[in-house]
Short mmCIF file of C-alpha atoms and ligand atoms in Angstrom, two decimals:
data_model
loop_
_atom_site.label_atom_id
_atom_site.label_comp_id
_atom_site.label_asym_id
_atom_site.label_seq_id
_atom_site.Cartn_x
_atom_site.Cartn_y
_atom_site.Cartn_z
CA MET A 70 -13.28 -36.46 -49.27
CA ALA A 71 -10.41 -38.92 -49.07
CA PRO A 72 -11.49 -42.42 -48.02
CA THR A 73 -10.94 -43.23 -44.36
CA PRO A 74 -7.63 -45.08 -44.10
CA ALA A 75 -7.65 -48.54 -42.58
CA TRP A 76 -5.17 -47.55 -39.88
CA GLU A 77 -4.50 -44.46 -37.84
CA THR A 78 -0.89 -43.67 -36.92
CA VAL A 79 -0.15 -42.17 -33.50
CA ILE A 80 3.21 -40.54 -32.90
CA GLY A 81 4.81 -38.80 -29.92
CA LEU A 82 8.16 -37.08 -30.23
CA GLU A 83 10.99 -36.58 -27.76
CA THR A 84 13.46 -34.01 -28.97
CA HIS A 85 16.83 -33.36 -27.38
CA VAL A 86 18.08 -29.87 -28.07
CA GLN A 87 21.53 -28.59 -27.17
CA LEU A 88 21.41 -25.25 -25.42
CA ARG A 89 23.63 -22.54 -26.86
CA THR A 90 26.13 -22.12 -24.04
CA VAL A 91 29.93 -21.77 -24.06
CA SER A 92 30.38 -24.18 -21.16
CA LYS A 93 28.82 -27.46 -20.03
CA MET A 94 25.82 -28.02 -17.75
CA PHE A 95 27.65 -28.77 -14.50
CA CYS A 96 31.30 -27.80 -15.12
CA GLY A 97 33.33 -25.14 -16.91
CA CYS A 98 34.45 -27.28 -19.89
CA SER A 99 33.94 -25.87 -23.38
CA THR A 100 31.05 -27.01 -25.57
CA ALA A 101 32.76 -25.96 -28.84
CA PHE A 102 32.10 -28.43 -31.64
CA GLY A 103 34.87 -30.29 -33.45
CA ALA A 104 37.69 -30.36 -30.88
CA PRO A 105 40.01 -33.41 -30.79
CA PRO A 106 38.48 -36.25 -28.73
CA ASN A 107 38.64 -36.01 -24.93
CA THR A 108 40.20 -32.53 -24.84
CA GLN A 109 37.17 -30.79 -23.33
CA VAL A 110 36.88 -32.76 -20.12
CA CYS A 111 37.47 -32.34 -16.39
CA PRO A 112 36.89 -34.38 -13.21
CA VAL A 113 33.19 -33.40 -13.14
CA CYS A 114 32.23 -34.49 -16.67
CA LEU A 115 34.57 -37.48 -16.48
CA GLY A 116 32.69 -38.60 -13.38
CA LEU A 117 35.80 -38.84 -11.20
CA PRO A 118 35.12 -39.62 -7.53
CA GLY A 119 34.56 -36.60 -5.34
CA ALA A 120 33.92 -34.12 -8.17
CA LEU A 121 30.79 -32.06 -7.59
CA PRO A 122 28.44 -30.57 -10.20
CA VAL A 123 27.48 -26.86 -10.21
CA PRO A 124 24.54 -25.86 -12.46
CA ASN A 125 25.25 -23.46 -15.32
CA GLU A 126 23.05 -20.37 -14.93
CA ALA A 127 23.24 -19.54 -18.66
CA ALA A 128 21.87 -23.00 -19.46
CA VAL A 129 19.01 -22.58 -16.99
CA ARG A 130 18.17 -19.20 -18.52
CA LEU A 131 18.05 -20.69 -22.03
CA ALA A 132 15.96 -23.63 -20.83
CA VAL A 133 13.45 -21.23 -19.24
CA ARG A 134 13.32 -19.23 -22.48
CA ALA A 135 12.73 -22.42 -24.50
CA ALA A 136 9.90 -23.36 -22.14
CA LEU A 137 8.30 -19.93 -22.39
CA ALA A 138 8.60 -19.88 -26.18
CA LEU A 139 6.64 -23.15 -26.19
CA GLY A 140 3.94 -21.75 -23.93
CA CYS A 141 4.91 -23.95 -20.99
CA GLU A 142 4.26 -23.36 -17.36
CA VAL A 143 7.70 -22.93 -15.77
CA HIS A 144 7.95 -24.36 -12.27
CA GLU A 145 9.75 -22.31 -9.67
CA ARG A 146 11.11 -25.48 -8.18
CA SER A 147 12.34 -28.49 -10.14
CA VAL A 148 14.55 -31.39 -9.14
CA PHE A 149 17.62 -32.93 -10.76
CA ALA A 150 17.48 -36.71 -10.72
CA ARG A 151 19.94 -39.46 -11.54
CA LYS A 152 18.97 -41.69 -14.45
CA ASN A 153 21.03 -44.80 -13.88
CA TYR A 154 22.19 -47.03 -16.69
CA PHE A 155 25.39 -48.67 -17.74
CA TYR A 156 27.05 -47.64 -20.97
CA PRO A 157 30.68 -46.97 -21.95
CA ASP A 158 30.05 -43.35 -22.91
CA LEU A 159 28.43 -42.56 -19.55
CA PRO A 160 31.34 -42.31 -17.12
CA LYS A 161 29.37 -41.66 -13.93
CA GLY A 162 27.04 -44.58 -14.55
CA TYR A 163 24.13 -42.14 -14.46
CA GLN A 164 22.89 -39.14 -16.39
CA ILE A 165 21.80 -36.06 -14.49
CA SER A 166 18.27 -35.37 -15.75
CA GLN A 167 14.92 -34.37 -14.29
CA PHE A 168 12.16 -36.86 -13.67
CA GLU A 169 9.28 -36.36 -11.27
CA GLN A 170 9.63 -32.60 -11.10
CA PRO A 171 10.68 -31.20 -14.49
CA LEU A 172 11.43 -27.55 -15.15
CA ALA A 173 8.31 -26.99 -17.25
CA THR A 174 5.04 -28.66 -18.28
CA ALA A 175 1.80 -28.02 -20.14
CA GLY A 176 2.98 -26.18 -23.23
CA SER A 177 1.84 -26.43 -26.83
CA LEU A 178 3.05 -25.81 -30.34
CA SER A 179 0.90 -25.07 -33.39
CA PHE A 180 2.13 -25.84 -36.87
CA LEU A 181 0.81 -26.38 -40.36
CA SER A 182 0.26 -30.08 -41.01
CA PRO A 183 0.32 -31.09 -44.68
CA ASP A 184 -2.54 -33.50 -43.87
CA ARG A 185 -4.74 -31.65 -41.40
CA GLY A 186 -4.12 -27.91 -41.63
CA VAL A 187 -3.19 -26.11 -38.43
CA VAL A 188 -2.52 -28.65 -35.68
CA THR A 189 -1.67 -27.97 -32.04
CA VAL A 190 0.35 -30.57 -30.18
CA THR A 191 0.76 -30.52 -26.43
CA ILE A 192 4.22 -30.23 -24.95
CA GLY A 193 3.84 -32.55 -21.98
CA ARG A 194 7.12 -31.61 -20.39
CA LEU A 195 10.41 -29.85 -20.93
CA HIS A 196 13.28 -30.81 -18.68
CA VAL A 197 16.97 -30.02 -18.34
CA GLU A 198 19.62 -32.69 -18.58
CA GLU A 199 23.22 -33.35 -19.55
CA ASP A 200 24.36 -35.16 -22.66
CA ALA A 201 26.35 -38.40 -22.61
CA GLY A 202 29.63 -38.94 -24.46
CA LYS A 203 29.92 -40.47 -27.86
CA SER A 204 30.87 -44.02 -28.85
CA LEU A 205 32.89 -44.12 -32.06
CA HIS A 206 32.70 -47.42 -33.90
CA ASP A 207 34.78 -46.51 -36.93
CA ARG A 208 37.90 -45.18 -35.26
CA PHE A 209 39.81 -48.40 -34.54
CA PRO A 210 39.31 -51.81 -36.16
CA LYS A 211 37.26 -54.18 -34.02
CA ALA A 212 37.14 -51.73 -31.13
CA THR A 213 34.86 -48.96 -29.95
CA ALA A 214 36.40 -45.64 -28.91
CA VAL A 215 34.78 -43.17 -26.54
CA ASP A 216 34.89 -39.37 -26.87
CA LEU A 217 33.70 -37.57 -23.74
CA ASN A 218 33.73 -34.02 -25.15
CA ARG A 219 29.94 -34.15 -25.28
CA SER A 220 29.64 -35.59 -21.80
CA GLY A 221 27.87 -32.94 -19.72
CA VAL A 222 26.75 -30.71 -22.60
CA PRO A 223 23.47 -28.98 -21.59
CA LEU A 224 20.26 -30.20 -23.20
CA VAL A 225 16.58 -29.71 -22.89
CA GLU A 226 14.33 -32.65 -23.68
CA ILE A 227 10.99 -31.62 -25.15
CA VAL A 228 8.27 -34.27 -25.03
CA THR A 229 5.00 -34.05 -26.96
CA GLY A 230 1.78 -35.83 -26.23
CA ALA A 231 0.73 -38.63 -28.62
CA ASP A 232 -0.77 -35.94 -30.85
CA VAL A 233 1.03 -36.37 -34.17
CA ARG A 234 -0.83 -38.41 -36.77
CA SER A 235 1.58 -39.10 -39.63
CA PRO A 236 5.27 -39.18 -40.51
CA VAL A 237 4.99 -36.09 -42.68
CA GLU A 238 3.29 -34.30 -39.81
CA ALA A 239 6.17 -35.30 -37.49
CA ARG A 240 8.55 -33.59 -39.84
CA ALA A 241 6.42 -30.45 -40.02
CA TYR A 242 6.30 -30.31 -36.20
CA LEU A 243 10.08 -30.60 -35.96
CA LEU A 244 10.70 -27.89 -38.52
CA THR A 245 8.39 -25.57 -36.60
CA LEU A 246 10.02 -26.51 -33.28
CA LYS A 247 13.44 -25.74 -34.77
CA GLN A 248 12.16 -22.40 -36.04
CA VAL A 249 10.80 -21.41 -32.64
CA LEU A 250 13.96 -22.44 -30.77
CA GLU A 251 16.20 -20.64 -33.24
CA TYR A 252 14.10 -17.50 -32.98
CA ALA A 253 14.23 -17.67 -29.20
CA GLY A 254 18.02 -17.96 -29.50
CA VAL A 255 18.22 -21.04 -27.29
CA SER A 256 19.88 -23.41 -29.77
CA ASP A 257 21.34 -23.52 -33.25
CA CYS A 258 19.35 -26.77 -33.78
CA ASP A 259 22.02 -28.11 -36.12
CA MET A 260 21.23 -31.78 -36.66
CA GLU A 261 24.58 -32.43 -38.33
CA LYS A 262 26.41 -31.34 -35.20
CA GLY A 263 24.07 -33.34 -33.03
CA SER A 264 22.47 -30.29 -31.42
CA LEU A 265 18.95 -31.55 -32.23
CA ARG A 266 18.14 -35.24 -31.93
CA VAL A 267 14.81 -36.95 -32.22
CA ASP A 268 13.34 -40.11 -30.76
CA ALA A 269 9.82 -41.05 -31.76
CA ASN A 270 7.18 -43.32 -30.26
CA LEU A 271 4.86 -44.82 -32.84
CA SER A 272 1.83 -47.05 -32.76
CA VAL A 273 -1.10 -47.72 -35.06
CA ARG A 274 -4.76 -48.43 -34.36
CA ARG A 275 -8.07 -48.67 -36.21
CA PRO A 276 -9.72 -45.29 -36.82
CA GLY A 277 -12.18 -44.51 -34.04
CA GLU A 278 -10.36 -46.55 -31.42
CA THR A 279 -9.38 -44.58 -28.33
CA ALA A 280 -6.91 -46.98 -26.72
CA LEU A 281 -3.39 -46.83 -28.05
CA GLY A 282 -1.77 -49.73 -29.87
CA VAL A 283 1.53 -51.23 -28.70
CA LYS A 284 4.23 -48.70 -29.43
CA THR A 285 7.83 -48.92 -30.49
CA GLU A 286 10.48 -46.25 -30.10
CA VAL A 287 12.53 -45.25 -33.14
CA LYS A 288 15.96 -43.82 -32.38
CA ASN A 289 18.97 -42.74 -34.38
CA ILE A 290 17.10 -40.28 -36.59
CA ASN A 291 19.62 -37.66 -37.60
CA SER A 292 18.04 -35.54 -40.31
CA PHE A 293 14.66 -33.96 -40.97
CA ALA A 294 14.26 -36.01 -44.14
CA PHE A 295 14.98 -39.22 -42.21
CA VAL A 296 12.31 -38.40 -39.60
CA GLU A 297 9.62 -38.85 -42.19
CA LYS A 298 11.35 -41.80 -43.86
CA ALA A 299 12.10 -43.70 -40.64
CA LEU A 300 8.56 -43.27 -39.30
CA SER A 301 6.99 -44.30 -42.61
CA VAL A 302 9.07 -47.48 -42.61
CA GLU A 303 8.15 -48.22 -39.00
CA ARG A 304 4.44 -47.48 -39.54
CA ASP A 305 4.36 -49.82 -42.53
CA ARG A 306 6.08 -52.49 -40.46
CA HIS A 307 3.45 -52.20 -37.68
CA ILE A 308 0.61 -52.45 -40.19
CA ALA A 309 2.17 -55.46 -41.91
CA VAL A 310 2.63 -57.26 -38.57
CA LEU A 311 -0.96 -56.56 -37.49
CA GLU A 312 -2.53 -57.39 -40.83
CA GLY A 313 -0.55 -60.65 -40.84
CA GLY A 314 -2.27 -61.55 -37.55
CA GLY A 315 0.81 -60.91 -35.43
CA ALA A 316 1.44 -58.62 -32.48
CA VAL A 317 3.77 -55.66 -32.29
CA VAL A 318 6.48 -56.10 -29.66
CA GLN A 319 7.29 -53.08 -27.53
CA GLN A 320 10.94 -52.37 -28.25
CA THR A 321 13.44 -49.81 -29.40
CA MET A 322 14.19 -49.72 -33.11
CA LEU A 323 17.21 -48.19 -34.81
CA PHE A 324 16.81 -46.58 -38.21
CA ASP A 325 19.49 -47.29 -40.80
CA SER A 326 19.44 -44.50 -43.37
CA LYS A 327 21.64 -46.44 -45.80
CA THR A 328 19.18 -49.30 -46.18
CA ASN A 329 15.96 -47.46 -45.20
CA THR A 330 15.20 -50.16 -42.67
CA VAL A 331 14.61 -50.35 -38.93
CA ARG A 332 15.99 -53.06 -36.70
CA PRO A 333 15.42 -53.80 -33.01
CA GLN A 334 17.99 -52.45 -30.59
CA ARG A 335 16.93 -53.93 -27.29
CA THR A 336 13.71 -54.53 -25.43
CA LYS A 337 12.43 -51.32 -23.99
CA GLU A 338 13.38 -50.45 -20.43
CA GLU A 339 10.51 -49.41 -18.27
CA SER A 340 11.27 -46.19 -16.46
CA HIS A 341 11.82 -48.10 -13.18
CA ASP A 342 14.80 -49.80 -14.82
CA TYR A 343 16.58 -46.46 -14.61
CA ARG A 344 16.13 -46.33 -10.84
CA TYR A 345 15.61 -42.59 -10.90
CA PHE A 346 16.20 -40.73 -7.61
CA PRO A 347 16.91 -37.09 -6.74
CA ASP A 348 20.60 -36.27 -7.14
CA PRO A 349 22.00 -35.81 -3.61
CA ASP A 350 24.79 -33.59 -4.98
CA LEU A 351 22.35 -30.99 -6.31
CA PRO A 352 19.75 -28.99 -4.38
CA PRO A 353 16.40 -28.38 -6.10
CA LEU A 354 16.63 -25.92 -8.97
CA VAL A 355 14.82 -22.73 -7.97
CA VAL A 356 13.92 -20.09 -10.55
CA ARG A 357 12.32 -17.03 -9.03
CA PRO A 358 9.14 -15.45 -10.48
CA ASP A 359 10.97 -12.21 -11.35
CA PHE A 360 13.61 -14.21 -13.25
CA ILE A 361 10.87 -15.98 -15.22
CA ALA A 362 9.08 -12.68 -15.83
CA GLU A 363 12.28 -11.11 -17.12
CA GLN A 364 12.84 -13.96 -19.56
CA ARG A 365 9.26 -13.71 -20.76
CA ALA A 366 9.56 -9.96 -21.26
CA THR A 367 12.75 -10.27 -23.30
CA LEU A 368 11.64 -13.08 -25.63
CA PRO A 369 11.74 -11.92 -29.22
CA GLU A 370 8.71 -11.95 -31.50
CA LEU A 371 8.18 -15.63 -32.41
CA PRO A 372 7.65 -16.95 -35.95
CA ALA A 373 3.84 -17.29 -35.88
CA ALA A 374 3.39 -13.75 -34.54
CA LYS A 375 5.86 -12.34 -37.02
CA ARG A 376 4.14 -14.09 -39.92
CA GLU A 377 0.76 -12.64 -38.96
CA ARG A 378 2.27 -9.19 -38.55
CA PHE A 379 3.92 -9.38 -41.98
CA VAL A 380 0.58 -10.29 -43.54
CA ALA A 381 -1.16 -7.38 -41.81
CA GLN A 382 1.56 -4.74 -42.00
CA TYR A 383 3.00 -5.39 -45.46
CA ALA A 384 -0.07 -6.86 -47.20
CA LEU A 385 1.77 -10.09 -48.02
CA SER A 386 0.16 -13.46 -48.66
CA GLN A 387 0.39 -16.10 -45.91
CA GLN A 388 2.64 -18.08 -48.22
CA ASP A 389 5.09 -15.21 -48.79
CA ALA A 390 5.05 -14.27 -45.12
CA ALA A 391 5.86 -17.88 -44.22
CA VAL A 392 8.86 -17.93 -46.57
CA LEU A 393 10.15 -14.60 -45.26
CA THR A 394 9.79 -15.56 -41.59
CA ALA A 395 11.17 -19.10 -41.86
CA ALA A 396 14.51 -17.87 -40.54
CA ARG A 397 14.83 -14.94 -38.18
CA GLY A 398 17.86 -13.51 -40.04
CA VAL A 399 15.93 -13.38 -43.32
CA ALA A 400 12.89 -11.80 -41.66
CA ASP A 401 15.06 -9.10 -40.09
CA TYR A 402 16.79 -8.49 -43.41
CA TYR A 403 13.47 -8.15 -45.24
CA GLU A 404 12.27 -5.56 -42.74
CA SER A 405 15.55 -3.64 -43.07
CA VAL A 406 15.04 -3.47 -46.84
CA VAL A 407 11.52 -2.14 -46.31
CA HIS A 408 12.67 0.33 -43.66
CA ALA A 409 15.30 1.57 -46.13
CA GLY A 410 12.44 2.64 -48.37
CA ALA A 411 11.64 -0.32 -50.63
CA GLU A 412 8.02 -1.09 -51.42
CA PRO A 413 7.07 -4.13 -49.27
CA LYS A 414 5.74 -6.29 -52.11
CA LEU A 415 8.74 -5.61 -54.37
CA ALA A 416 11.14 -6.17 -51.49
CA ALA A 417 9.40 -9.49 -50.73
CA ASN A 418 9.84 -10.65 -54.33
CA TRP A 419 13.51 -9.75 -54.33
CA VAL A 420 14.24 -11.41 -51.00
CA MET A 421 12.32 -14.61 -51.89
CA THR A 422 14.08 -15.01 -55.24
CA GLU A 423 17.51 -13.41 -55.77
CA VAL A 424 18.46 -12.97 -52.11
CA LEU A 425 17.50 -16.46 -50.92
CA ALA A 426 19.03 -18.10 -54.00
CA ASP A 427 22.31 -16.29 -53.38
CA ALA A 428 22.22 -17.13 -49.65
CA LYS A 429 21.62 -20.80 -50.43
CA ASP A 430 24.87 -20.92 -52.42
CA HIS A 431 26.86 -19.01 -49.80
CA GLN A 432 26.32 -20.61 -46.39
CA ASP A 433 23.13 -18.63 -45.73
CA GLN A 434 24.95 -15.32 -45.88
CA LEU A 435 22.91 -12.30 -46.91
CA ARG A 436 25.64 -10.70 -48.95
CA VAL A 437 24.00 -7.53 -50.26
CA PRO A 438 23.40 -4.97 -47.49
CA ALA A 439 19.69 -4.21 -47.04
CA GLY A 440 20.15 -0.51 -47.86
CA ARG A 441 21.85 -1.34 -51.16
CA LEU A 442 19.07 -3.70 -52.17
CA ALA A 443 16.52 -0.99 -51.36
CA GLU A 444 18.41 1.41 -53.69
CA LEU A 445 18.45 -1.17 -56.44
CA ILE A 446 14.71 -1.80 -56.08
CA ALA A 447 14.13 1.94 -56.27
CA MET A 448 16.21 2.10 -59.48
CA VAL A 449 13.98 -0.54 -61.09
CA LYS A 450 10.85 1.25 -59.97
CA GLY A 451 12.15 4.58 -61.29
CA GLY A 452 13.05 3.04 -64.65
CA THR A 453 16.83 3.54 -64.29
CA VAL A 454 17.47 -0.18 -64.86
CA ASN A 455 15.10 -2.87 -66.03
CA ASN A 456 14.48 -6.07 -64.09
CA GLN A 457 16.90 -8.22 -66.07
CA ALA A 458 19.69 -5.68 -65.68
CA ALA A 459 18.94 -5.30 -61.98
CA LYS A 460 19.52 -9.03 -61.47
CA LYS A 461 22.97 -8.65 -63.02
CA VAL A 462 23.67 -5.67 -60.76
CA PHE A 463 22.55 -7.74 -57.77
CA VAL A 464 25.03 -10.52 -58.57
CA GLU A 465 27.82 -7.96 -58.88
CA LEU A 466 26.81 -6.35 -55.55
CA ALA A 467 26.84 -9.78 -53.91
CA THR A 468 30.22 -10.84 -55.25
CA ARG A 469 32.17 -7.61 -55.36
CA GLY A 470 30.12 -5.07 -53.44
CA GLY A 471 29.74 -1.42 -54.43
CA GLU A 472 26.89 1.03 -54.99
CA PRO A 473 24.01 -0.06 -57.24
CA ARG A 474 24.13 3.02 -59.47
CA THR A 475 27.92 2.93 -59.92
CA VAL A 476 27.79 -0.79 -60.66
CA ALA A 477 24.94 -0.37 -63.17
CA GLU A 478 26.89 2.39 -64.93
CA ALA A 479 30.10 0.40 -64.96
CA LEU A 480 28.28 -2.60 -66.46
CA GLY A 481 26.59 -0.33 -69.03
CA LEU A 482 23.16 -1.35 -67.76
CA ILE A 483 21.56 2.02 -67.17
CA GLN A 484 18.29 1.84 -69.01
CA VAL A 485 17.86 4.10 -72.02
CA GLY A 486 14.59 6.00 -71.84
CA ASP A 487 15.50 8.44 -74.61
CA THR A 488 12.79 7.96 -77.26
CA GLY A 489 15.13 9.20 -80.00
CA VAL A 490 17.72 6.51 -79.22
CA ILE A 491 15.04 3.86 -78.84
CA GLY A 492 13.54 4.95 -82.17
CA GLN A 493 16.87 4.31 -83.86
CA TRP A 494 17.11 0.79 -82.41
CA VAL A 495 13.53 0.11 -83.54
CA ALA A 496 14.25 1.36 -87.06
CA GLU A 497 17.37 -0.80 -87.22
CA VAL A 498 15.47 -3.92 -86.20
CA LEU A 499 12.56 -3.35 -88.62
CA GLU A 500 14.94 -2.73 -91.52
CA ALA A 501 16.77 -5.95 -90.76
CA HIS A 502 13.56 -8.03 -90.78
CA PRO A 503 11.39 -6.97 -93.75
CA ALA A 504 9.75 -10.38 -94.11
CA GLU A 505 8.58 -10.38 -90.48
CA VAL A 506 7.28 -6.84 -90.89
CA THR A 507 5.13 -7.97 -93.83
CA ARG A 508 3.82 -10.94 -91.86
CA TYR A 509 3.03 -8.71 -88.89
CA LYS A 510 1.11 -6.33 -91.14
CA ASN A 511 -0.79 -9.34 -92.50
CA GLY A 512 -2.08 -10.14 -89.05
CA GLU A 513 0.62 -12.10 -87.16
CA ALA A 514 0.34 -9.90 -84.07
CA LYS A 515 2.45 -12.21 -81.93
CA LEU A 516 5.54 -11.15 -83.89
CA LEU A 517 5.56 -8.01 -81.74
CA ASN A 518 7.35 -10.02 -79.04
CA PHE A 519 9.93 -11.11 -81.58
CA PHE A 520 10.63 -7.48 -82.54
CA LEU A 521 10.80 -6.47 -78.89
CA GLY A 522 13.31 -9.24 -78.21
CA GLN A 523 15.43 -8.00 -81.12
CA VAL A 524 15.32 -4.42 -79.83
CA MET A 525 16.44 -5.59 -76.36
CA LYS A 526 19.24 -7.57 -78.01
CA THR A 527 20.33 -4.67 -80.21
CA SER A 528 20.35 -2.34 -77.19
CA ARG A 529 22.21 -4.97 -75.16
CA GLY A 530 19.40 -4.97 -72.60
CA LYS A 531 19.42 -1.25 -72.06
CA ALA A 532 16.21 -0.22 -73.81
CA ASP A 533 13.26 0.58 -71.56
CA PRO A 534 10.96 -2.30 -72.63
CA LYS A 535 7.74 -0.29 -72.23
CA LEU A 536 9.00 2.56 -74.39
CA ALA A 537 10.44 0.15 -76.93
CA GLN A 538 7.11 -1.64 -77.26
CA ARG A 539 5.27 1.63 -77.74
CA ALA A 540 7.77 2.76 -80.42
CA LEU A 541 7.40 -0.57 -82.24
CA GLU A 542 3.60 -0.37 -82.25
CA ASP A 543 3.76 3.22 -83.54
CA ARG A 544 6.10 2.29 -86.37
CA LEU A 545 4.28 -0.87 -87.39
CA THR A 546 0.84 0.71 -87.51
CA ALA A 547 2.07 3.86 -89.24
ZN1 ZN B 664 34.05 -30.82 -17.46
MN1 MN B 665 16.71 -37.53 -22.39
#
């Protein structure tokens, strides 16, 4: 047993996720990433007087699907509220969000914690809101520029209970959340494009205490690696303050990834500072039970269910099933290879090694069609090519395409199973190495591998290794 640590860390996470829509939450402007600043705007998302918001049905559908994928209770009636604050990138002076009556509550998400095994965190609420614009501090010297292309982009905010117990666990939660939302097709969860952003509340207390310590909020975390780093830095800061006899001040901290430090942003607003009230321009959001039921019925199989099914159906280890189901595209590809006739275990090995390595170097593309990979696997199993040769064929299939058999023939990699031909290679090798033959006969059995290597070299990789080994043993013991 590990010794009880002196402090327990308590973390809650608020994740903003951009919904995968073509237009914004309350207007028809495009949400496409990377457009020139302030080109995807209109009177509604610029907050011009008299412009009225109209909710985007596609965004509501995706938000409901996100809520269902997280096991939430979806409320038939929720209310849009104005969250008032003053900031240059918020043209209306308020953000349309949901406050007292969010779209969904009471969900949960289970994930594998590196510290504690399977952990289930509660999802306290999931609400719909619009994004603000973006302040750009590096565009003009000594001035801040504002880009409102993001203003009004649809988001869901997903809030956990204070259930996470370490920085590394926070990261594991987020990776699982991303997986679930990608599977459900609600978001691309691309942190680099700002479509998944994390704020974390953190406090520490003595183990066994039930009351929470004073918390701080860490913002500005823009990668999965930084989640763990930023929270570790902040946890250590809390502990140092408390152990030095001081008191933690409730405030918002910004993480600086260049210096691995956190610094205070401003003292934390209490929620009443936002003067929330129902938005008079928007009626309550009503989602009918049949709409919710339809979304539930059309949700795809989610990662945890798929992993368990892979273990049961294909006799894979939990570990392998987790690798294969980490991304939905890879899981679907693996099943296509199996459905095309490949043996599940062999297909798993190929997908986890050659296929994923190739995808990693090529923007996650799965470049060899599943049917072709199944043929190649069958060729290895049938002894037409050996494993080494098959890897070369795979690379050729990925870069130039073609049929596995034709490619293997063109590369001269078809395995030779003709015992006469193999016998000649074996004879050649033994003649060339008389000293090693004598040593082998005097008891150096491990030289067999040396001879086998020479036979593979002489045959330029084409000899069937099993037959070659048998021929060598026959000759050497004769
Ligand atoms: Zn607009
Ligand atoms: Mn929010």
